Coordinates of C-alpha atoms in Angstrom, one line a residue:
X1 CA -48.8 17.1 195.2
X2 CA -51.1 17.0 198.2
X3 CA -55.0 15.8 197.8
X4 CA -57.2 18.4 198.4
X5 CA -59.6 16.1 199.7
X6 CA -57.8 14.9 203.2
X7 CA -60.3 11.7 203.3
X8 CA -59.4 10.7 199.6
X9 CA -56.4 8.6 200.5
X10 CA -58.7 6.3 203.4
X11 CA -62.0 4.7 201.0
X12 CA -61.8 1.9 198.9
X13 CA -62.0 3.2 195.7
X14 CA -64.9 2.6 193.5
X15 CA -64.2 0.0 190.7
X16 CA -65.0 1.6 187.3
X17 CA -68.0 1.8 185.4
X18 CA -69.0 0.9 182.0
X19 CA -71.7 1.7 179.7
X20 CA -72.8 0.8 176.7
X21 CA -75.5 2.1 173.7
X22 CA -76.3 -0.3 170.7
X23 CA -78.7 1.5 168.3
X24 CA -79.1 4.7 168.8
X25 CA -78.1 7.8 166.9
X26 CA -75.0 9.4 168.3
X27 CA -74.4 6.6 170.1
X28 CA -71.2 7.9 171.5
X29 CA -72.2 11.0 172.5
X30 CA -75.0 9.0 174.8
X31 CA -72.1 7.0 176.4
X32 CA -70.5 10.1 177.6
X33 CA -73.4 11.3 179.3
X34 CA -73.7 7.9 180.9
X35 CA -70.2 7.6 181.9
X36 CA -70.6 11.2 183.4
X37 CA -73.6 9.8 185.9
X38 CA -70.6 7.0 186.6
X39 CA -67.5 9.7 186.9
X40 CA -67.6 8.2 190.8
X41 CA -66.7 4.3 189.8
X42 CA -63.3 5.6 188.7
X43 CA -61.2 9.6 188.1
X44 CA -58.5 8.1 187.1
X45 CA -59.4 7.5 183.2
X46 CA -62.0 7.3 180.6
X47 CA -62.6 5.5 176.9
X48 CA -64.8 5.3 174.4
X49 CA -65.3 3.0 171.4
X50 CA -67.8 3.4 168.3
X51 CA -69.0 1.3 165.5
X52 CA -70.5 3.1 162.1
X53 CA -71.1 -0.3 160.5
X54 CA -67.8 -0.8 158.6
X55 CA -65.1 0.5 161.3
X56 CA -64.0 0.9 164.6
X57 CA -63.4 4.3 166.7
X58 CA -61.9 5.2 170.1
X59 CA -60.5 7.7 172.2
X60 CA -59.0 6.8 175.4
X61 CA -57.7 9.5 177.7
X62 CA -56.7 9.9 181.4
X63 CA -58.2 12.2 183.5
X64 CA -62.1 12.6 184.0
X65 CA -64.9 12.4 181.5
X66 CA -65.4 16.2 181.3
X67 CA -62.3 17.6 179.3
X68 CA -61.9 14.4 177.7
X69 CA -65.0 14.1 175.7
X70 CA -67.0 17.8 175.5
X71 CA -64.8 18.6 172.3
X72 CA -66.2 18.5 168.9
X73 CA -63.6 17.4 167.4
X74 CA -63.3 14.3 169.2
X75 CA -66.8 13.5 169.4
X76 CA -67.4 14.1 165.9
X77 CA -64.9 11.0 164.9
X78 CA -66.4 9.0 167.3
X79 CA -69.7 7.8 165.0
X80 CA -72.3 5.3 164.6
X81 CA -75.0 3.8 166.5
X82 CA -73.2 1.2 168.6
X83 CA -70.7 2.5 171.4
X84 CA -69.4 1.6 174.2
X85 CA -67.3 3.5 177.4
X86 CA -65.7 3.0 180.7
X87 CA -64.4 5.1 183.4
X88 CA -61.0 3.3 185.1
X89 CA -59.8 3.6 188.6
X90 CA -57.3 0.9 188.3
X91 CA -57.1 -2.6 190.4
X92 CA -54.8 -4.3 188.2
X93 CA -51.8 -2.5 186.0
X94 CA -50.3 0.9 186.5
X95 CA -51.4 4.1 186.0
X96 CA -51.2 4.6 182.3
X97 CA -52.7 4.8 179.1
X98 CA -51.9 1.8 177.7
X99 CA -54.5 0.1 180.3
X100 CA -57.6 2.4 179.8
X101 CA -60.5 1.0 178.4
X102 CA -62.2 -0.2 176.6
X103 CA -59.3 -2.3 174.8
X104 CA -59.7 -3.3 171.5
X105 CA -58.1 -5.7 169.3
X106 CA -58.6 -6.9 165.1
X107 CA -58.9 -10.6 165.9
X108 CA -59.1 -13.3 163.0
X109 CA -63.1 -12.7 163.4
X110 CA -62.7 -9.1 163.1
X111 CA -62.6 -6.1 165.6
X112 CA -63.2 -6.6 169.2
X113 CA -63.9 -4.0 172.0
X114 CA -64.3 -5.0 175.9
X115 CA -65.4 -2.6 178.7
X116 CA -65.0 -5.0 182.1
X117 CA -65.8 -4.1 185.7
X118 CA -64.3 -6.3 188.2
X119 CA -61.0 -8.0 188.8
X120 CA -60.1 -11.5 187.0
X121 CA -58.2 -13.4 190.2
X122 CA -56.5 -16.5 188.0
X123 CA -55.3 -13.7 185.8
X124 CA -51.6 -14.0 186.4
X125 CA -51.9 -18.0 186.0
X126 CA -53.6 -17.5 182.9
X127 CA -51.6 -14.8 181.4
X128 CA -48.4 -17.2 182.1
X129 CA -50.1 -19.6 180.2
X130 CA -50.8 -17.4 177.2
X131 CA -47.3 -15.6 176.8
X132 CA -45.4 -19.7 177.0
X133 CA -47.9 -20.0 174.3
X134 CA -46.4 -17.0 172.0
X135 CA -49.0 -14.0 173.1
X136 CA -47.6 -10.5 173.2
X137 CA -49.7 -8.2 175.9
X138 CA -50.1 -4.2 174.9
X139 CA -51.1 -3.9 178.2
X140 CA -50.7 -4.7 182.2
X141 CA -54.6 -4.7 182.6
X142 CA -56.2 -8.2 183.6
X143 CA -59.0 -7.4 181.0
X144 CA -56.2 -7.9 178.1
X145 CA -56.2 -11.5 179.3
X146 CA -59.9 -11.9 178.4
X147 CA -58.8 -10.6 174.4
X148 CA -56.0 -13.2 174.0
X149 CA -58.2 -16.1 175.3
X150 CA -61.1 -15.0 172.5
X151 CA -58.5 -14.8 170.2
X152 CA -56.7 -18.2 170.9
X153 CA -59.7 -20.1 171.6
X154 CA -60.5 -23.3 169.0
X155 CA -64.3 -22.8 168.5
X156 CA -65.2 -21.1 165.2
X157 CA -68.2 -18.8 166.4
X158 CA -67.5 -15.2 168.0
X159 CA -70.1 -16.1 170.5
X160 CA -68.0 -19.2 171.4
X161 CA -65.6 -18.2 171.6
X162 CA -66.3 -15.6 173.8
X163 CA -68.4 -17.7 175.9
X164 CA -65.3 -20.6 175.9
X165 CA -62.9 -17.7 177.1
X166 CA -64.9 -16.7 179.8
X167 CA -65.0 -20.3 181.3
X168 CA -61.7 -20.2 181.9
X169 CA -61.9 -17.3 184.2
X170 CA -62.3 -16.9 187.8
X171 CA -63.2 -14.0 190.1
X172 CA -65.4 -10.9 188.9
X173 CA -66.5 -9.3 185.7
X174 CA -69.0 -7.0 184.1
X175 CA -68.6 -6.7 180.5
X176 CA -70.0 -5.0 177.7
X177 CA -68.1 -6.4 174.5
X178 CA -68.4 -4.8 170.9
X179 CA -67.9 -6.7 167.6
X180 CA -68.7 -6.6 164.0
X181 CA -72.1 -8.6 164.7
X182 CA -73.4 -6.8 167.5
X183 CA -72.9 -5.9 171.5
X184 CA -72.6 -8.4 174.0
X185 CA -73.4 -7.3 178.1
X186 CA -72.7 -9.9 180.7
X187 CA -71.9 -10.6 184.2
X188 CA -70.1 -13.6 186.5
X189 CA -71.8 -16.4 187.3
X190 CA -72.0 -15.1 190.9
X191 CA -73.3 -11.5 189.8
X192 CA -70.3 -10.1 192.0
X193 CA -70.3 -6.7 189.8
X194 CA -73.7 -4.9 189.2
X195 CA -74.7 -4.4 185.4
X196 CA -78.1 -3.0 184.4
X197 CA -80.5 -3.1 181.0
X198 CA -82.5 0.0 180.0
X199 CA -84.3 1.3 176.7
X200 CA -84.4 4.4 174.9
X201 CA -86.6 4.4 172.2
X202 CA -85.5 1.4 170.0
X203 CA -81.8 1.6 171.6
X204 CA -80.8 -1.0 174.2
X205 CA -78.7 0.9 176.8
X206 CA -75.7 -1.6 179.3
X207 CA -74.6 0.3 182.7
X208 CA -73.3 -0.4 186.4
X209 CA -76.2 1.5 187.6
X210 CA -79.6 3.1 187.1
X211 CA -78.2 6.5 187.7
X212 CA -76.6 6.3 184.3
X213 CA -79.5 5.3 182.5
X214 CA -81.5 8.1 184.3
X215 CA -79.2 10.5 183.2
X216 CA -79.6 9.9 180.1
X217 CA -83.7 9.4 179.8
X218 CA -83.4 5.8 179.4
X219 CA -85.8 3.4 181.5
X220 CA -84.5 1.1 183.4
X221 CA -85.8 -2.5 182.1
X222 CA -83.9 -4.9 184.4
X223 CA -80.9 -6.0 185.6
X224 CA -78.4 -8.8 184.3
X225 CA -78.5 -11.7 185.6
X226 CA -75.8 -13.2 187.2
X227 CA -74.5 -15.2 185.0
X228 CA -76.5 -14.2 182.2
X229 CA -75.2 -13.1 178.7
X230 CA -77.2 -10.8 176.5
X231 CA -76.8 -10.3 172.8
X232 CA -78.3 -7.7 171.2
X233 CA -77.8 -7.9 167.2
X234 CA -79.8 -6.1 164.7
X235 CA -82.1 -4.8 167.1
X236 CA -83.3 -7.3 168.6
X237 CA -82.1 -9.0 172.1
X238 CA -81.3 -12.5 173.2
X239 CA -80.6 -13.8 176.2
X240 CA -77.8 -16.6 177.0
X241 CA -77.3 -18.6 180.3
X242 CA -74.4 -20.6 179.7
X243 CA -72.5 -21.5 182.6
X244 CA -75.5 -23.1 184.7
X245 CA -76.9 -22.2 187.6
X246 CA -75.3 -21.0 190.8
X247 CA -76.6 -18.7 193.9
X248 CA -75.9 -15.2 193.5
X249 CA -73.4 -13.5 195.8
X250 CA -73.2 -9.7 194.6
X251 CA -70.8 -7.4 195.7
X252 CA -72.6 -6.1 199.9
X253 CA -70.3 -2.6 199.4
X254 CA -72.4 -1.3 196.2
X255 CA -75.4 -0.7 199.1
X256 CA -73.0 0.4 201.4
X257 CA -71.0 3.4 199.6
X258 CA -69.8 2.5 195.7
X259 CA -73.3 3.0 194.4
X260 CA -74.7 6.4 193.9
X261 CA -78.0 7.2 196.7
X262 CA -79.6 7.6 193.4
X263 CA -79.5 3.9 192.1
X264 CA -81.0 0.8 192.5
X265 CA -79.3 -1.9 193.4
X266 CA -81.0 -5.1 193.2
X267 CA -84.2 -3.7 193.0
X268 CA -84.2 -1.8 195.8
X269 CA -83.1 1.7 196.5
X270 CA -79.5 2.3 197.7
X271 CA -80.7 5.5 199.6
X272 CA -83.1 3.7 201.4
X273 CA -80.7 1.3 202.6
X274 CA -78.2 3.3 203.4
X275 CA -80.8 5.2 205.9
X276 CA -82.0 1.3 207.0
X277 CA -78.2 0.7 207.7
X278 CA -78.1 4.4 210.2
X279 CA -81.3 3.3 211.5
X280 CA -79.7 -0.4 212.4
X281 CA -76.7 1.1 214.1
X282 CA -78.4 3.4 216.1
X283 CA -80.3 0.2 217.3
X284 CA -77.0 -1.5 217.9
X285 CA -74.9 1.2 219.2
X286 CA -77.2 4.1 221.1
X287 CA -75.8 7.0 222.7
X288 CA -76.1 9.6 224.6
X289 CA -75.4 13.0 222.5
X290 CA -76.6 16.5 221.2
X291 CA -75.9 16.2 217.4
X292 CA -75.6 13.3 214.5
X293 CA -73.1 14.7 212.1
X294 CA -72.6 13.4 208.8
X295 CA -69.0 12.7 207.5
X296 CA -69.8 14.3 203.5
X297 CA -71.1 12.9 201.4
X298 CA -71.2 9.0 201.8
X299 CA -72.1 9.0 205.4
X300 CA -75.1 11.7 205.2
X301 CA -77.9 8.7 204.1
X302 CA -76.8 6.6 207.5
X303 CA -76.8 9.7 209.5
X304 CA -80.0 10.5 208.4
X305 CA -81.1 6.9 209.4
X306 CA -79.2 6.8 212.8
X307 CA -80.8 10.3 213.2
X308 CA -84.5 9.2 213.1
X309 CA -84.2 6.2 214.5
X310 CA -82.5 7.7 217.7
X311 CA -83.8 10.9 218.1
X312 CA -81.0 12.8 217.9
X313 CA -81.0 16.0 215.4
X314 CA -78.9 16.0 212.6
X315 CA -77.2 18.3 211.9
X316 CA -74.4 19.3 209.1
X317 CA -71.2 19.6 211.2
X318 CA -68.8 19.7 208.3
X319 CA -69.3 21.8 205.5
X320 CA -67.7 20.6 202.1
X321 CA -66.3 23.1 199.2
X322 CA -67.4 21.7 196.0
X323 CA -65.2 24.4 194.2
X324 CA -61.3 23.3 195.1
X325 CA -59.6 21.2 192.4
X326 CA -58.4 17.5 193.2
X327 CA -54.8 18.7 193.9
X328 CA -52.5 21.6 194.3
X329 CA -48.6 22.2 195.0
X330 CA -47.8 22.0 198.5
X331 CA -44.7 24.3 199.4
X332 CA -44.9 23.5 203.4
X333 CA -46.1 20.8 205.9
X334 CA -47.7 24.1 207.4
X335 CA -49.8 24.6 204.4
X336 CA -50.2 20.8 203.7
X337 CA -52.4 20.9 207.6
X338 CA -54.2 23.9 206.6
X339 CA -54.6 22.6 202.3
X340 CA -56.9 19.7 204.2
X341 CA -60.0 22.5 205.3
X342 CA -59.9 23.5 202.1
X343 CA -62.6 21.2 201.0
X344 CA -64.0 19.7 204.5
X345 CA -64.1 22.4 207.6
X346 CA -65.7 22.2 210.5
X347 CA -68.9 23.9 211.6
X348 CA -67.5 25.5 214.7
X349 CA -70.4 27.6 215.8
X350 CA -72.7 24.6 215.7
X351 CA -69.9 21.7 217.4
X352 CA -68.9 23.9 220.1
X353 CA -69.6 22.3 223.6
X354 CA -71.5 20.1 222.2
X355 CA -71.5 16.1 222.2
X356 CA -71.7 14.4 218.7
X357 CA -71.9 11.3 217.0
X358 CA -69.9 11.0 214.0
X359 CA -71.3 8.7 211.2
X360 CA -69.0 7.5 208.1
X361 CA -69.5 4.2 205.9
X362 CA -66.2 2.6 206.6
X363 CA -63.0 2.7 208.3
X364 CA -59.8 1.6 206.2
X365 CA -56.6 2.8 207.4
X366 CA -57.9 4.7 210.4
X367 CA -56.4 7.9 208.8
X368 CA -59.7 9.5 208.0
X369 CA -61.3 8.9 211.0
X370 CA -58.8 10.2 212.9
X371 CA -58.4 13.5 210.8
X372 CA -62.2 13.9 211.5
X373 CA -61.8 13.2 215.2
X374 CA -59.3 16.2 215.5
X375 CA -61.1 18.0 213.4
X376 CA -64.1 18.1 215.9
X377 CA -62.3 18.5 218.6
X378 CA -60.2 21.3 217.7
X379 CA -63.5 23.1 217.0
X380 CA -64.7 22.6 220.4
X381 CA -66.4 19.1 220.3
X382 CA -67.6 18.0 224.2
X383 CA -67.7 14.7 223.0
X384 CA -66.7 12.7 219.9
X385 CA -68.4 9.1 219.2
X386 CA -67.9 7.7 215.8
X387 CA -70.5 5.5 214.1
X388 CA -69.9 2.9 211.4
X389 CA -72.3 2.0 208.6
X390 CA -70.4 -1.3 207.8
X391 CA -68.6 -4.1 209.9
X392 CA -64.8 -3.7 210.3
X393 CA -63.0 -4.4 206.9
X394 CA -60.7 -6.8 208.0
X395 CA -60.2 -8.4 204.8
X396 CA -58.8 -7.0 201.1
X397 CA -60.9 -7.3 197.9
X398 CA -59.8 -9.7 195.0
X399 CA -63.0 -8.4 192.9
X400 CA -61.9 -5.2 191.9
X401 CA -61.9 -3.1 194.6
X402 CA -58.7 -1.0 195.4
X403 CA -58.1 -2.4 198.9
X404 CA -54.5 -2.4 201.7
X405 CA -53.3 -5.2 202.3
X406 CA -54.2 -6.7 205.0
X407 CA -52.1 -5.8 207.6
X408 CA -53.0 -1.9 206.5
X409 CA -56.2 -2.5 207.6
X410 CA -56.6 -1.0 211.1
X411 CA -59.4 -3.6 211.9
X412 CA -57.2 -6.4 210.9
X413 CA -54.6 -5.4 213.2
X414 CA -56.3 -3.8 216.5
X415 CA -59.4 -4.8 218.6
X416 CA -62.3 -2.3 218.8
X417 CA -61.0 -0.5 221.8
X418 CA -57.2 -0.3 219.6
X419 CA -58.9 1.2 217.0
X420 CA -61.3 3.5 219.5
X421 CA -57.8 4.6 221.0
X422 CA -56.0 5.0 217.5
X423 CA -59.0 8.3 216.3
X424 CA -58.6 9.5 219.8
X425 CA -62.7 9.2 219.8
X426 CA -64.8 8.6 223.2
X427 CA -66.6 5.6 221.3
X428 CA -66.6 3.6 218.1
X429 CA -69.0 1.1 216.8
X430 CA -69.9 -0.2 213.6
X431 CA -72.9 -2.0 212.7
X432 CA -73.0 -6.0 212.9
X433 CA -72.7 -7.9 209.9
X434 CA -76.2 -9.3 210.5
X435 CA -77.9 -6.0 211.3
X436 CA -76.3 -5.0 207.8
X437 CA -78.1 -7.7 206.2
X438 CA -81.0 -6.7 207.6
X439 CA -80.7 -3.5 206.5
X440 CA -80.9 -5.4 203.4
X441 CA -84.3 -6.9 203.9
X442 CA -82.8 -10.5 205.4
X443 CA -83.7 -11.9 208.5
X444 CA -79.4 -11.9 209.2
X445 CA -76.8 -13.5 207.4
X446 CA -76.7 -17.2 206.6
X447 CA -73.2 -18.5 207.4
X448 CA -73.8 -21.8 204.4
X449 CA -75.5 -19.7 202.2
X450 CA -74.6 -16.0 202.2
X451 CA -77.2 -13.3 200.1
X452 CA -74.3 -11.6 199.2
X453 CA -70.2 -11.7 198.7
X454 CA -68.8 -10.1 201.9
X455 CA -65.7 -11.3 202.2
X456 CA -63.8 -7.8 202.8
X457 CA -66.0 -7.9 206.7
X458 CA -66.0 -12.0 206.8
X459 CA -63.2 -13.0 204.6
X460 CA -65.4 -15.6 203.6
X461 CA -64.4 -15.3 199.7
X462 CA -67.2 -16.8 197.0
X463 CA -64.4 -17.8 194.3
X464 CA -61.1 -19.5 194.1
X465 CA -58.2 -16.8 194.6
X466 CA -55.6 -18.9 192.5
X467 CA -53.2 -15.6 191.6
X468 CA -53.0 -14.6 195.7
X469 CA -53.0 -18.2 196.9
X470 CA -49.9 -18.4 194.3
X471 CA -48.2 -16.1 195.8
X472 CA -49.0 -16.6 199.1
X473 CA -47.3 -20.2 198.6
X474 CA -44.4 -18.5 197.1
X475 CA -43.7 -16.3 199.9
X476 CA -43.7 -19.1 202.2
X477 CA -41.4 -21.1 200.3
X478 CA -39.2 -17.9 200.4
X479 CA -39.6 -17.4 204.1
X480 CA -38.7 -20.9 204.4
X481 CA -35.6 -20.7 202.6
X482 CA -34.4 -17.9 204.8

């Protein structure tokens, strides 16, 4: 099996995405629409879970929202006025459907769903911890970790024991949480993972973004705070802070590409700054050139931005199908190099002779760039400079983002001029980590106090990392056995 998509393999991929409805009619069917507006945060699987007052309900399926949840049958069973979904691409565990979400479990309290977006980084440590104890996992997800420490904890309240199970936690979560009493929406003290409030009517509607709520005629209220835990029970809302205060650092790659252009991050609008970020670069990194080509679709908000801001027209120099399915049978390496225009081909009439800037959001392996280097040239391309709307990603995410290892990442492992050399381009620059925090309405980044958690450009991590500094220790004790 060959992706039809030949950049698919080379973007972090986008986290998952949760949502969550607690009084509204149909609840369920609500959720799907939401996780629809969120199919982006994760293709690989989707779940939902209901509450009719006096039992639990779920589905769980892999594969994408639409085909899962459009039948009647299944969305029929699925009742009550309190639901909850989440779309997977997965971080931690394999592939499978024992690990697609939301989990539930009957606990001594009663049922328990959990939707979580994020990545738990003591979760090995504390999964050791619970299986000496006698725990039995159903799962290889992180987020089962979360279940067993609710259920094992010694206060006698849900509430605290959800809140005692979540101090024992490090790294990133958004969570939307059903029981018996009501729904639960929270985020990390740090606010790493975005999580939104809207209202419909009476309904109190959870998400990871604005589009979701939009989507489904919802307004958006606010977001969650970082750290912040909201119960909503009986209709009415209540609002928890109880693990003190600390300074934000939210995830710097929602602005960049995760997010849809159609959100709002942090109160402001992810389009905008993408088209602030193009502007920046063309600032920092001006050229000489006929065209500014977008790579579609993540890249066409900076283009726009590097376009105005330099002068240079834009133009749309590859043309994406949105008809060709995710993957097809391969029966040659021929075919496999022609199966790649299938989706993305170049406009060869408008690149020919000419000189063009390039602009992505981010280079990971180097593969994609270098596929759309070719790819210009082989249509006639004069020139070829690529443009970056984020620093170099020299570091891998431990906050649930599916990242290489480090030594994948081309910028971990080759100067500026390796990496200009390795895409066969005539330039390459990406924009500065300040000009992308300017971008973001600060006057640059603060090295003692960061805005935001960039530590895949910095490596300058906001949490403990006790699972990879585990094994990073263990290696070397390995290594120095040998």
């Amino acid at each position: 099996m060959l992706t039809t998509n030949p950049f698919d393999d080379d973007k972090l991929r986008e986290e998952c995405g949760v949502f969550g409805v607690s009084g509204a009619d149909g609840a369920a069917a609500l959720v799907a629409l939401g996780l629809h507006a969120l199919q982006h945060r994760g293709q690989e699987a989707a779940g939902i879970t209901s509450w009719d007052g006096a039992h639990f309900h779920s589905h769980r399926a892999m594969g994408h929202v639409a085909g899962n949840f459009d039948r009647d049958e299944i969305m029929g069973a699925l009742r009550g006025n309190v639901a909850c979904g989440h779309v997977r691409y997965s971080t931690t565990g394999e592939t499978a459907l024992r690990n697609v979400q939301p989990l539930f479990a009957d606990l001594a309290s009663g049922g328990f769903a959990v939707a979580h977006n994020g990545n738990i980084s003591n979760a090995m440590f504390l999964r050791d911890d619970l299986v000496a104890r006698g725990a039995i996992f159903q799962s290889t997800s992180d987020t089962e970790v979360i279940l067993h420490l609710v259920a094992t904890s010694s206060y006698r309240d849900p509430l605290d024991k959800f809140i005692d199970a979540l101090r024992r936690v490090e790294g990133a979560y958004s969570l939307i949480v059903m029981t018996s009493q009501g729904m639960i929406a929270c985020r990390d003290p740090l606010g790493i993972r975005p999580l939104v409030m809207g209202k419909l009517g009476d309904a109190y509607i959870f998400a990871s973004e604005t589009v979701a709520l939009d989507v489904v005629g919802a307004d958006y209220v606010r977001s969650i705070e970082p750290g912040e835990l909201v119960l909503v029970e009986d209709g009415k809302l209540r609002s928890l802070r109880p693990f003190g205060d600390h300074r934000p650092r939210p995830c710097i790659f929602e602005w960049v590409y995760f997010s849809r252009p159609d959100s709002i991050a942090g109160d402001q609008s992810v389009y905008s700054v993408r088209k602030a970020i193009g502007a920046q670069l063309a600032i920092e990194a001006p050229v000489e050139a006929d065209l500014v080509i977008p790579v579609p679709d993540s890249g066409v908000p900076a283009a726009i931005g590097y376009a105005q801001q330099s002068g240079i027209p834009f133009e749309l120099g590859i043309i994406r199908s949105h008809y060709v399915g995710r993957t097809f049978i391969q029966p040659s390496a021929e075919v496999r190099r022609l199966g790649v225009k299938l989706k993305h081909n170049a406009n060869r009439a408008l690149i020919k002779g000419k000189s063009i800037v390039l602009v992505d959001d981010s280079i990971v392996r180097g593969t994609t760039s270098l596929k759309i280097v070719e790819m210009m040239r082989e249509a006639g391309a004069r020139e070829v400079h690529m443009r970056i709307a984020s620093p170099p990603t020299t570091n891998s995410c431990f906050y649930g983002v599916d990242t290489p290892e480090r030594e994948k990442l081309l910028a971990s492992r080759l100067s500026l001029a390796g990496m200009t050399d390795f895409i066969h381009a005539d330039s390459l620059a990406f924009v500065s980590i300040d000009g992308l925090y300017k971008a973001l309405g600060e006057a640059g980044r603060d090295d003692l106090t960061p805005r935001y958690c960039d530590a895949c450009f910095t490596g300058d991590y906001p949490t403990r990392l006790t699972d990879h500094d585990a094994m990073d220790a263990e290696l070397a004790l390995h290594e120095a056995a040998e």
